[in-house]
Structure formats: C-alpha cells, structure tokens
Amino acid sequence: MNFNDKFFLRLIWIVTAVVLLVVIALKLVPPPEPTPSFIYLFPHIIGGINATCAVLLIVSLIFIKRKNIQAHKVTNVITFILSAIFLLFYIVFHLYEKDTKYGDVDHNGVLSAIELAAVGSTRYIYFFILATHIILAIVVLPLILVSFLRGFNMQVERHKKIVRWAYPVWLYVAVTGVIVYLMISPYYNF
C-alpha cells in the first residue's frame, strides 16, 4: 500500500464518518422555518434515483461480464453521481421533514389503535426492510468508495475482492430504498 492509498483510505473513513454524523444530526436538529414547497418533491425524486441506481448496477454487471470495461466504468460513475445526488436530497429533505410514521393514515403523527390494526404485520415487514436498508447503507458507503479507488487505479484483483461485497450490498440498498419509498409514500402528510 503506497502513500496515495493510505491518504485516500483515511479520506474515505473521514467522509463516511462525516456523512454518518450529518444523518444522525438530522434527527436532533429542529427543522428550519418555513419549509420550501419544492422539498415535497424530494421523496419522489429520491425513490426514482434509487430505482435508476438499481437498474444501472445491473447494467454495470452485464457490461463487466461482457468485458466491456469502459461501459462498466461509465455506468458506475453515473451510478455513483446519482447516489451522491440521492444523499444530498436525502439530507436536505430530512432537514425540513422529520420521519413519517408508517400507518399514519390521518397524518396526525400519532398511530391510533385502529391505524395500527389496519397495517398489522406489514409494519414489522416495513421496519425490517427499513432497518436493513439503513444499516447496510452505512456499511456500503466505504465499500463503494474503496471499490472506486481500486477500480480507478486499475488494481483489478483488489477491486474484485471488495466488489464481491460492495456490489450485492449496494444493489440491496438501492432496491430496498425503492421498496421503503413505495411502502411509506401513502403515509406522507404532504
């Protein structure tokens, strides 16, 4: 491992820590007033970005299986950029809008016994998908960044070793992001 690798690995861990701290801070800070009206478009854009990323990750896999390295790289760069845009939109949206409660049909922020009964066991399914999505989103960020570092430096064997873990986790996070969006969107209060 050379100096550049050590520098970039440290940078990757710093970026990961900063992103994690920002996301945690979003839960703690009160939303600024007033809320811009365009903010309510963000969940739909975020859902679309996740769906696009999932498709692009599959396309990227097809390209590399066909040994089309250039198309694989371009597809991954586009997916990475979309993921960064996703993260930006996610942060801005959750700065203004706090969590929506799954099953809150009347949008009052409180789940009544009737609302809880109406969603039943799907609430547990939703929370399982959401929890694994969040945990793996945290885990995958440094994996993606390290795989990009290895790929761009043409360290093919080292790239393959990390992608073996990064790819399925990234794909899972993208797909479950769409599922979470589809499951929670009926309960948005906007």
Tab-separated table of N, CA, C and O in Angstrom, residues 19 31 40 42 47 50 64 70 83 92 123 128 136 180:
chain	number	residue	atom	x	y	z
A	19	VAL	N	-20.609	11.796	6.923
A	19	VAL	CA	-21.956	11.504	6.423
A	19	VAL	C	-22.807	10.905	7.545
A	19	VAL	O	-23.962	11.307	7.746
A	31	PRO	N	-36.439	21.409	12.490
A	31	PRO	CA	-36.473	21.854	11.094
A	31	PRO	C	-36.517	23.374	10.989
A	31	PRO	O	-37.169	24.031	11.802
A	40	TYR	N	-41.109	18.834	-0.978
A	40	TYR	CA	-42.034	17.699	-1.028
A	40	TYR	C	-41.917	16.890	-2.316
A	40	TYR	O	-42.503	15.819	-2.422
A	42	PHE	N	-38.868	15.918	-3.203
A	42	PHE	CA	-37.650	15.141	-2.964
A	42	PHE	C	-37.879	13.651	-2.719
A	42	PHE	O	-37.132	12.833	-3.258
A	47	GLY	N	-36.825	8.296	-4.585
A	47	GLY	CA	-37.296	6.969	-4.993
A	47	GLY	C	-36.897	6.648	-6.432
A	47	GLY	O	-36.458	5.532	-6.737
A	50	ASN	N	-33.133	5.926	-6.564
A	50	ASN	CA	-32.838	4.566	-6.093
A	50	ASN	C	-33.173	3.526	-7.157
A	50	ASN	O	-32.399	2.593	-7.384
A	64	ILE	N	-19.541	-5.645	-17.328
A	64	ILE	CA	-18.276	-6.246	-16.907
A	64	ILE	C	-18.244	-7.730	-17.250
A	64	ILE	O	-17.190	-8.269	-17.588
A	70	GLN	N	-14.916	-0.153	-20.327
A	70	GLN	CA	-15.221	1.275	-20.440
A	70	GLN	C	-16.684	1.547	-20.109
A	70	GLN	O	-16.992	2.487	-19.357
A	83	SER	N	-26.008	8.460	-6.771
A	83	SER	CA	-26.046	8.144	-5.343
A	83	SER	C	-25.654	9.351	-4.506
A	83	SER	O	-26.217	9.585	-3.435
A	92	VAL	N	-31.175	17.144	2.655
A	92	VAL	CA	-31.982	18.363	2.595
A	92	VAL	C	-33.432	18.057	2.970
A	92	VAL	O	-34.051	18.789	3.756
A	123	ARG	N	-46.329	-3.689	9.177
A	123	ARG	CA	-45.498	-2.726	9.903
A	123	ARG	C	-44.159	-3.360	10.258
A	123	ARG	O	-43.110	-2.732	10.135
A	128	PHE	N	-38.377	-4.066	9.238
A	128	PHE	CA	-37.251	-4.955	8.924
A	128	PHE	C	-36.532	-4.464	7.671
A	128	PHE	O	-35.297	-4.355	7.653
A	136	LEU	N	-27.220	-1.290	6.158
A	136	LEU	CA	-26.374	-1.620	5.008
A	136	LEU	C	-25.983	-0.373	4.204
A	136	LEU	O	-24.912	-0.355	3.589
A	180	VAL	N	-38.946	0.783	0.403
A	180	VAL	CA	-39.272	1.666	1.534
A	180	VAL	C	-40.094	2.856	1.043
A	180	VAL	O	-41.112	3.221	1.649
